CSV table of N, CA and C in Angstrom, one decimal:
chain,number,residue,atom,x,y,z
P,1,UNK,N,-54.6,-83.7,-51.2
P,1,UNK,CA,-53.8,-84.6,-50.4
P,1,UNK,C,-53.0,-83.8,-49.4
P,2,UNK,N,-53.0,-84.3,-48.2
P,2,UNK,CA,-52.2,-83.6,-47.1
P,2,UNK,C,-51.2,-84.6,-46.6
P,3,UNK,N,-50.0,-84.1,-46.3
P,3,UNK,CA,-49.0,-84.9,-45.7
P,3,UNK,C,-48.5,-84.2,-44.4
P,4,UNK,N,-48.8,-84.8,-43.3
P,4,UNK,CA,-48.6,-84.1,-42.0
P,4,UNK,C,-47.2,-84.4,-41.5
P,5,UNK,N,-46.6,-83.4,-40.7
P,5,UNK,CA,-45.4,-83.6,-40.1
P,5,UNK,C,-44.2,-83.5,-41.0
P,6,UNK,N,-44.3,-82.7,-42.0
P,6,UNK,CA,-43.2,-82.5,-43.0
P,6,UNK,C,-42.1,-81.8,-42.4
P,7,UNK,N,-42.3,-81.1,-41.3
P,7,UNK,CA,-41.2,-80.4,-40.6
P,7,UNK,C,-40.4,-79.5,-41.5
P,8,UNK,N,-39.4,-78.9,-41.0
P,8,UNK,CA,-38.5,-78.0,-41.8
P,8,UNK,C,-39.2,-76.8,-42.2
P,9,UNK,N,-38.5,-76.0,-43.0
P,9,UNK,CA,-39.1,-74.8,-43.5
P,9,UNK,C,-39.0,-74.6,-45.0
P,10,UNK,N,-40.0,-74.0,-45.5
P,10,UNK,CA,-40.0,-73.6,-46.9
P,10,UNK,C,-39.7,-74.7,-47.9
P,11,UNK,N,-38.8,-74.4,-48.8
P,11,UNK,CA,-38.5,-75.4,-49.9
P,11,UNK,C,-37.4,-76.3,-49.5
P,12,UNK,N,-37.4,-76.8,-48.3
P,12,UNK,CA,-36.4,-77.8,-47.9
P,12,UNK,C,-36.3,-79.0,-48.8
P,13,UNK,N,-35.1,-79.2,-49.5
P,13,UNK,CA,-35.0,-80.3,-50.4
P,13,UNK,C,-35.0,-81.7,-49.8
P,14,UNK,N,-35.0,-81.8,-48.5
P,14,UNK,CA,-34.9,-83.1,-47.9
P,14,UNK,C,-36.1,-84.0,-48.2
P,15,UNK,N,-35.9,-85.1,-48.9
P,15,UNK,CA,-37.0,-85.9,-49.3
P,15,UNK,C,-37.5,-86.8,-48.2
P,16,UNK,N,-36.8,-86.8,-47.1
P,16,UNK,CA,-37.2,-87.6,-45.9
P,16,UNK,C,-38.6,-87.3,-45.5
P,17,UNK,N,-39.0,-86.0,-45.7
P,17,UNK,CA,-40.3,-85.6,-45.2
P,17,UNK,C,-41.5,-86.3,-45.9
P,18,UNK,N,-41.2,-86.9,-47.1
P,18,UNK,CA,-42.3,-87.6,-47.8
P,18,UNK,C,-42.2,-89.1,-47.7
P,19,UNK,N,-41.4,-89.6,-46.8
P,19,UNK,CA,-41.2,-91.1,-46.7
P,19,UNK,C,-42.6,-91.8,-46.4
P,20,UNK,N,-43.5,-91.1,-45.6
P,20,UNK,CA,-44.7,-91.7,-45.3
P,20,UNK,C,-45.7,-91.9,-46.5
P,21,UNK,N,-45.5,-91.2,-47.6
P,21,UNK,CA,-46.3,-91.4,-48.7
P,21,UNK,C,-45.6,-91.9,-50.0
P,22,UNK,N,-44.3,-92.1,-49.9
P,22,UNK,CA,-43.6,-92.4,-51.1
P,22,UNK,C,-44.0,-93.7,-51.8
P,23,UNK,N,-44.7,-94.6,-51.1
P,23,UNK,CA,-45.1,-95.8,-51.8
P,23,UNK,C,-46.4,-95.5,-52.7
P,24,UNK,N,-47.1,-94.5,-52.3
P,24,UNK,CA,-48.3,-94.1,-53.1
P,24,UNK,C,-48.2,-92.9,-54.0
P,25,UNK,N,-47.2,-92.0,-53.6
P,25,UNK,CA,-47.1,-90.7,-54.4
P,25,UNK,C,-45.6,-90.4,-54.6
P,26,UNK,N,-45.4,-89.9,-55.8
P,26,UNK,CA,-44.1,-89.4,-56.2
P,26,UNK,C,-44.1,-87.8,-56.1
P,27,UNK,N,-43.6,-87.3,-55.1
P,27,UNK,CA,-43.7,-85.8,-54.9
P,27,UNK,C,-42.6,-85.1,-55.7
P,28,UNK,N,-43.0,-84.2,-56.5
P,28,UNK,CA,-42.0,-83.5,-57.4
P,28,UNK,C,-41.6,-82.2,-56.6
P,29,UNK,N,-40.6,-82.3,-55.8
P,29,UNK,CA,-40.2,-81.2,-54.9
P,29,UNK,C,-39.7,-80.0,-55.7
P,30,UNK,N,-39.3,-80.2,-56.9
P,30,UNK,CA,-38.9,-79.0,-57.7
P,30,UNK,C,-40.1,-78.3,-58.3
P,31,UNK,N,-41.2,-78.9,-58.2
P,31,UNK,CA,-42.5,-78.3,-58.7
P,31,UNK,C,-43.3,-77.7,-57.5
P,32,UNK,N,-42.8,-76.8,-56.8
P,32,UNK,CA,-43.5,-76.1,-55.7
P,32,UNK,C,-44.5,-75.2,-56.2
P,33,UNK,N,-45.8,-75.4,-55.8
P,33,UNK,CA,-46.9,-74.7,-56.3
P,33,UNK,C,-47.2,-73.4,-55.4
P,34,UNK,N,-46.8,-73.5,-54.1
P,34,UNK,CA,-47.1,-72.4,-53.2
P,34,UNK,C,-46.6,-72.7,-51.8
P,35,UNK,N,-46.7,-71.7,-51.0
P,35,UNK,CA,-46.3,-71.8,-49.6
P,35,UNK,C,-47.1,-70.9,-48.7
P,36,UNK,N,-47.5,-71.4,-47.5
P,36,UNK,CA,-48.3,-70.6,-46.6
P,36,UNK,C,-47.8,-70.8,-45.2
P,37,UNK,N,-48.6,-70.4,-44.2
P,37,UNK,CA,-48.2,-70.4,-42.9
P,37,UNK,C,-48.0,-71.8,-42.3
P,38,UNK,N,-48.8,-72.8,-42.8
P,38,UNK,CA,-48.7,-74.2,-42.3
P,38,UNK,C,-47.9,-75.1,-43.1
P,39,UNK,N,-47.5,-74.7,-44.3
P,39,UNK,CA,-46.7,-75.7,-45.1
P,39,UNK,C,-46.6,-75.3,-46.6
P,40,UNK,N,-46.0,-76.2,-47.3
P,40,UNK,CA,-45.7,-76.0,-48.7
P,40,UNK,C,-46.5,-76.9,-49.6
P,41,UNK,N,-46.9,-76.5,-50.8
P,41,UNK,CA,-47.7,-77.3,-51.7
P,41,UNK,C,-46.8,-77.7,-52.9
P,42,UNK,N,-46.8,-79.0,-53.2
P,42,UNK,CA,-46.0,-79.5,-54.3
P,42,UNK,C,-46.9,-80.3,-55.2
P,43,UNK,N,-46.4,-80.5,-56.5
P,43,UNK,CA,-47.0,-81.4,-57.4
P,43,UNK,C,-46.7,-82.8,-56.9
P,44,UNK,N,-47.6,-83.8,-57.0
P,44,UNK,CA,-47.3,-85.2,-56.7
P,44,UNK,C,-48.1,-86.0,-57.7
P,45,UNK,N,-47.4,-87.1,-58.1
P,45,UNK,CA,-48.0,-88.1,-59.1
P,45,UNK,C,-48.3,-89.4,-58.4
P,46,UNK,N,-49.5,-89.9,-58.6
P,46,UNK,CA,-49.9,-91.2,-58.0
P,46,UNK,C,-49.1,-92.3,-58.6
P,47,UNK,N,-48.5,-93.2,-57.8
P,47,UNK,CA,-47.8,-94.3,-58.3
P,47,UNK,C,-48.7,-95.4,-58.9
P,48,UNK,N,-50.0,-95.3,-58.5
P,48,UNK,CA,-50.9,-96.3,-59.0
P,48,UNK,C,-51.6,-95.9,-60.3
P,49,UNK,N,-52.2,-94.7,-60.3
P,49,UNK,CA,-53.0,-94.2,-61.4
P,49,UNK,C,-52.2,-93.3,-62.4
P,50,UNK,N,-51.1,-92.7,-61.9
P,50,UNK,CA,-50.4,-91.7,-62.7
P,50,UNK,C,-51.0,-90.3,-62.7
P,51,UNK,N,-52.1,-90.1,-61.9
P,51,UNK,CA,-52.8,-88.8,-61.9
P,51,UNK,C,-51.9,-87.8,-61.1
P,52,UNK,N,-51.9,-86.6,-61.5
P,52,UNK,CA,-51.2,-85.5,-60.8
P,52,UNK,C,-52.1,-84.8,-59.8
P,53,UNK,N,-51.7,-84.6,-58.6
P,53,UNK,CA,-52.4,-83.9,-57.6
P,53,UNK,C,-51.5,-82.9,-56.8
P,54,UNK,N,-52.1,-82.1,-56.0
P,54,UNK,CA,-51.3,-81.2,-55.1
P,54,UNK,C,-51.1,-81.9,-53.8
P,55,UNK,N,-49.9,-81.8,-53.3
P,55,UNK,CA,-49.5,-82.4,-52.0
P,55,UNK,C,-49.2,-81.2,-51.0
P,56,UNK,N,-49.9,-81.0,-50.0
P,56,UNK,CA,-49.6,-80.0,-49.0
P,56,UNK,C,-48.8,-80.6,-47.9
P,57,UNK,N,-47.5,-80.3,-47.8
P,57,UNK,CA,-46.7,-80.8,-46.8
P,57,UNK,C,-46.7,-79.9,-45.6
P,58,UNK,N,-47.3,-80.3,-44.5
P,58,UNK,CA,-47.6,-79.5,-43.3
P,58,UNK,C,-46.4,-79.3,-42.4
P,59,UNK,N,-46.2,-78.1,-41.9
P,59,UNK,CA,-45.2,-77.9,-40.8
P,59,UNK,C,-45.9,-77.7,-39.5
P,60,UNK,N,-45.8,-78.7,-38.7
P,60,UNK,CA,-46.6,-78.7,-37.4
P,60,UNK,C,-45.7,-78.7,-36.2
P,61,UNK,N,-45.7,-77.6,-35.5
P,61,UNK,CA,-44.7,-77.3,-34.5
P,61,UNK,C,-45.1,-77.9,-33.1
P,62,UNK,N,-46.4,-78.2,-32.9
P,62,UNK,CA,-46.8,-78.7,-31.6
P,62,UNK,C,-48.0,-79.6,-31.7
P,63,UNK,N,-48.4,-80.2,-30.6
P,63,UNK,CA,-49.5,-81.2,-30.6
P,63,UNK,C,-50.8,-80.6,-31.0
P,64,UNK,N,-51.0,-79.3,-30.7
P,64,UNK,CA,-52.2,-78.6,-31.1
P,64,UNK,C,-52.3,-78.5,-32.6
P,65,UNK,N,-51.2,-78.2,-33.2
P,65,UNK,CA,-51.2,-78.2,-34.7
P,65,UNK,C,-51.5,-79.5,-35.3
P,66,UNK,N,-51.0,-80.6,-34.7
P,66,UNK,CA,-51.3,-82.0,-35.2
P,66,UNK,C,-52.8,-82.3,-35.0
P,67,UNK,N,-53.4,-81.8,-33.9
P,67,UNK,CA,-54.8,-82.0,-33.7
P,67,UNK,C,-55.6,-81.2,-34.7
P,68,UNK,N,-55.2,-80.0,-35.0
P,68,UNK,CA,-55.9,-79.2,-36.1
P,68,UNK,C,-55.8,-79.9,-37.4
P,69,UNK,N,-54.6,-80.5,-37.7
P,69,UNK,CA,-54.5,-81.2,-39.0
P,69,UNK,C,-55.5,-82.4,-39.0
P,70,UNK,N,-55.5,-83.2,-38.0
P,70,UNK,CA,-56.5,-84.3,-38.0
P,70,UNK,C,-57.9,-83.8,-38.1
P,71,UNK,N,-58.3,-82.7,-37.5
P,71,UNK,CA,-59.6,-82.2,-37.6
P,71,UNK,C,-59.9,-81.7,-39.1
P,72,UNK,N,-58.9,-81.1,-39.7
P,72,UNK,CA,-59.1,-80.6,-41.1
P,72,UNK,C,-59.3,-81.8,-42.0
P,73,UNK,N,-58.6,-82.9,-41.8
P,73,UNK,CA,-58.7,-84.1,-42.6
P,73,UNK,C,-60.1,-84.7,-42.4
P,74,UNK,N,-60.6,-84.8,-41.2
P,74,UNK,CA,-61.9,-85.3,-40.9
P,74,UNK,C,-63.0,-84.5,-41.5
P,75,UNK,N,-62.9,-83.2,-41.5
P,75,UNK,CA,-63.9,-82.3,-42.1
P,75,UNK,C,-63.9,-82.5,-43.6
P,76,UNK,N,-62.7,-82.5,-44.2
P,76,UNK,CA,-62.6,-82.6,-45.6
P,76,UNK,C,-63.1,-83.9,-46.1
P,77,UNK,N,-63.0,-85.0,-45.4
P,77,UNK,CA,-63.5,-86.3,-45.7
P,77,UNK,C,-65.1,-86.2,-45.8
P,78,UNK,N,-65.6,-85.5,-44.8
P,78,UNK,CA,-67.1,-85.4,-44.7
P,78,UNK,C,-67.7,-84.5,-45.8
P,79,UNK,N,-67.0,-83.6,-46.3
P,79,UNK,CA,-67.6,-82.7,-47.4
P,79,UNK,C,-66.8,-82.8,-48.7
P,80,UNK,N,-66.4,-84.0,-49.0
P,80,UNK,CA,-65.6,-84.2,-50.2
P,80,UNK,C,-66.3,-83.9,-51.5
P,81,UNK,N,-67.6,-83.8,-51.5
P,81,UNK,CA,-68.4,-83.6,-52.8
P,81,UNK,C,-68.8,-82.2,-53.0
P,82,UNK,N,-68.4,-81.2,-52.1
P,82,UNK,CA,-68.8,-79.8,-52.3
P,82,UNK,C,-68.0,-79.2,-53.5
P,83,UNK,N,-68.6,-78.5,-54.4
P,83,UNK,CA,-68.0,-78.0,-55.6
P,83,UNK,C,-67.0,-76.9,-55.3
P,84,UNK,N,-67.0,-76.2,-54.2
P,84,UNK,CA,-66.2,-75.1,-53.9
P,84,UNK,C,-65.0,-75.4,-52.9
P,85,UNK,N,-64.9,-76.7,-52.6
P,85,UNK,CA,-63.9,-77.1,-51.6
P,85,UNK,C,-63.0,-78.2,-52.3
P,86,UNK,N,-61.7,-78.1,-52.0
P,86,UNK,CA,-60.7,-79.1,-52.5
P,86,UNK,C,-61.1,-80.4,-52.1
P,87,UNK,N,-61.0,-81.4,-53.0
P,87,UNK,CA,-61.3,-82.8,-52.7
P,87,UNK,C,-60.0,-83.4,-52.0
P,88,UNK,N,-60.2,-84.1,-50.9
P,88,UNK,CA,-59.2,-84.8,-50.2
P,88,UNK,C,-59.0,-86.2,-50.8
P,89,UNK,N,-57.8,-86.5,-51.3
P,89,UNK,CA,-57.6,-87.7,-52.0
P,89,UNK,C,-56.9,-88.7,-51.0
P,90,UNK,N,-56.0,-88.2,-50.2
P,90,UNK,CA,-55.2,-89.0,-49.3
P,90,UNK,C,-54.6,-88.2,-48.2
P,91,UNK,N,-54.3,-88.8,-47.1
P,91,UNK,CA,-53.6,-88.1,-46.0
P,91,UNK,C,-52.8,-89.1,-45.2
P,92,UNK,N,-51.7,-88.5,-44.6
P,92,UNK,CA,-50.9,-89.4,-43.8
P,92,UNK,C,-50.1,-88.5,-42.9
P,93,UNK,N,-49.5,-89.0,-41.9
P,93,UNK,CA,-48.6,-88.3,-41.0
P,93,UNK,C,-47.4,-89.1,-40.5
P,94,UNK,N,-46.3,-88.5,-40.3
P,94,UNK,CA,-45.1,-89.2,-39.8
P,94,UNK,C,-45.1,-89.1,-38.3
P,95,UNK,N,-44.0,-89.7,-37.8
P,95,UNK,CA,-43.9,-89.8,-36.3
P,95,UNK,C,-43.3,-88.5,-35.7
P,96,UNK,N,-42.9,-87.5,-36.5
P,96,UNK,CA,-42.4,-86.3,-35.9
P,96,UNK,C,-43.4,-85.5,-35.1
C-alpha cells in the first residue's frame, strides 16, 4: 500500500498525513518498519478485513515526484501477480 503526499520528514508523529486513508486503514505510527529516500514504512491494519499490511508514506517534494509516484502505482497494478514484487493493495494521495 502506498500513501502519497505524506509530507514531513522521518518519523513525524503528525497523524494528519494519513487522513486520506484513515477510513480504510489504521496506520500504527509507532510501528515504523523502515525509512528510505522517498518515505517511511509503517504497519497498517485494514478497517474492513483486519489484515496487517505495510504502508509506505511518501515524501514528495515536487510535481515530478508525484508523477513518479503515479507511475509506480500504475506499474505495480499491472504486475501485481509477480512472486518477487510487492503486491499493491491500495493507494491514495492527498492535496499537498
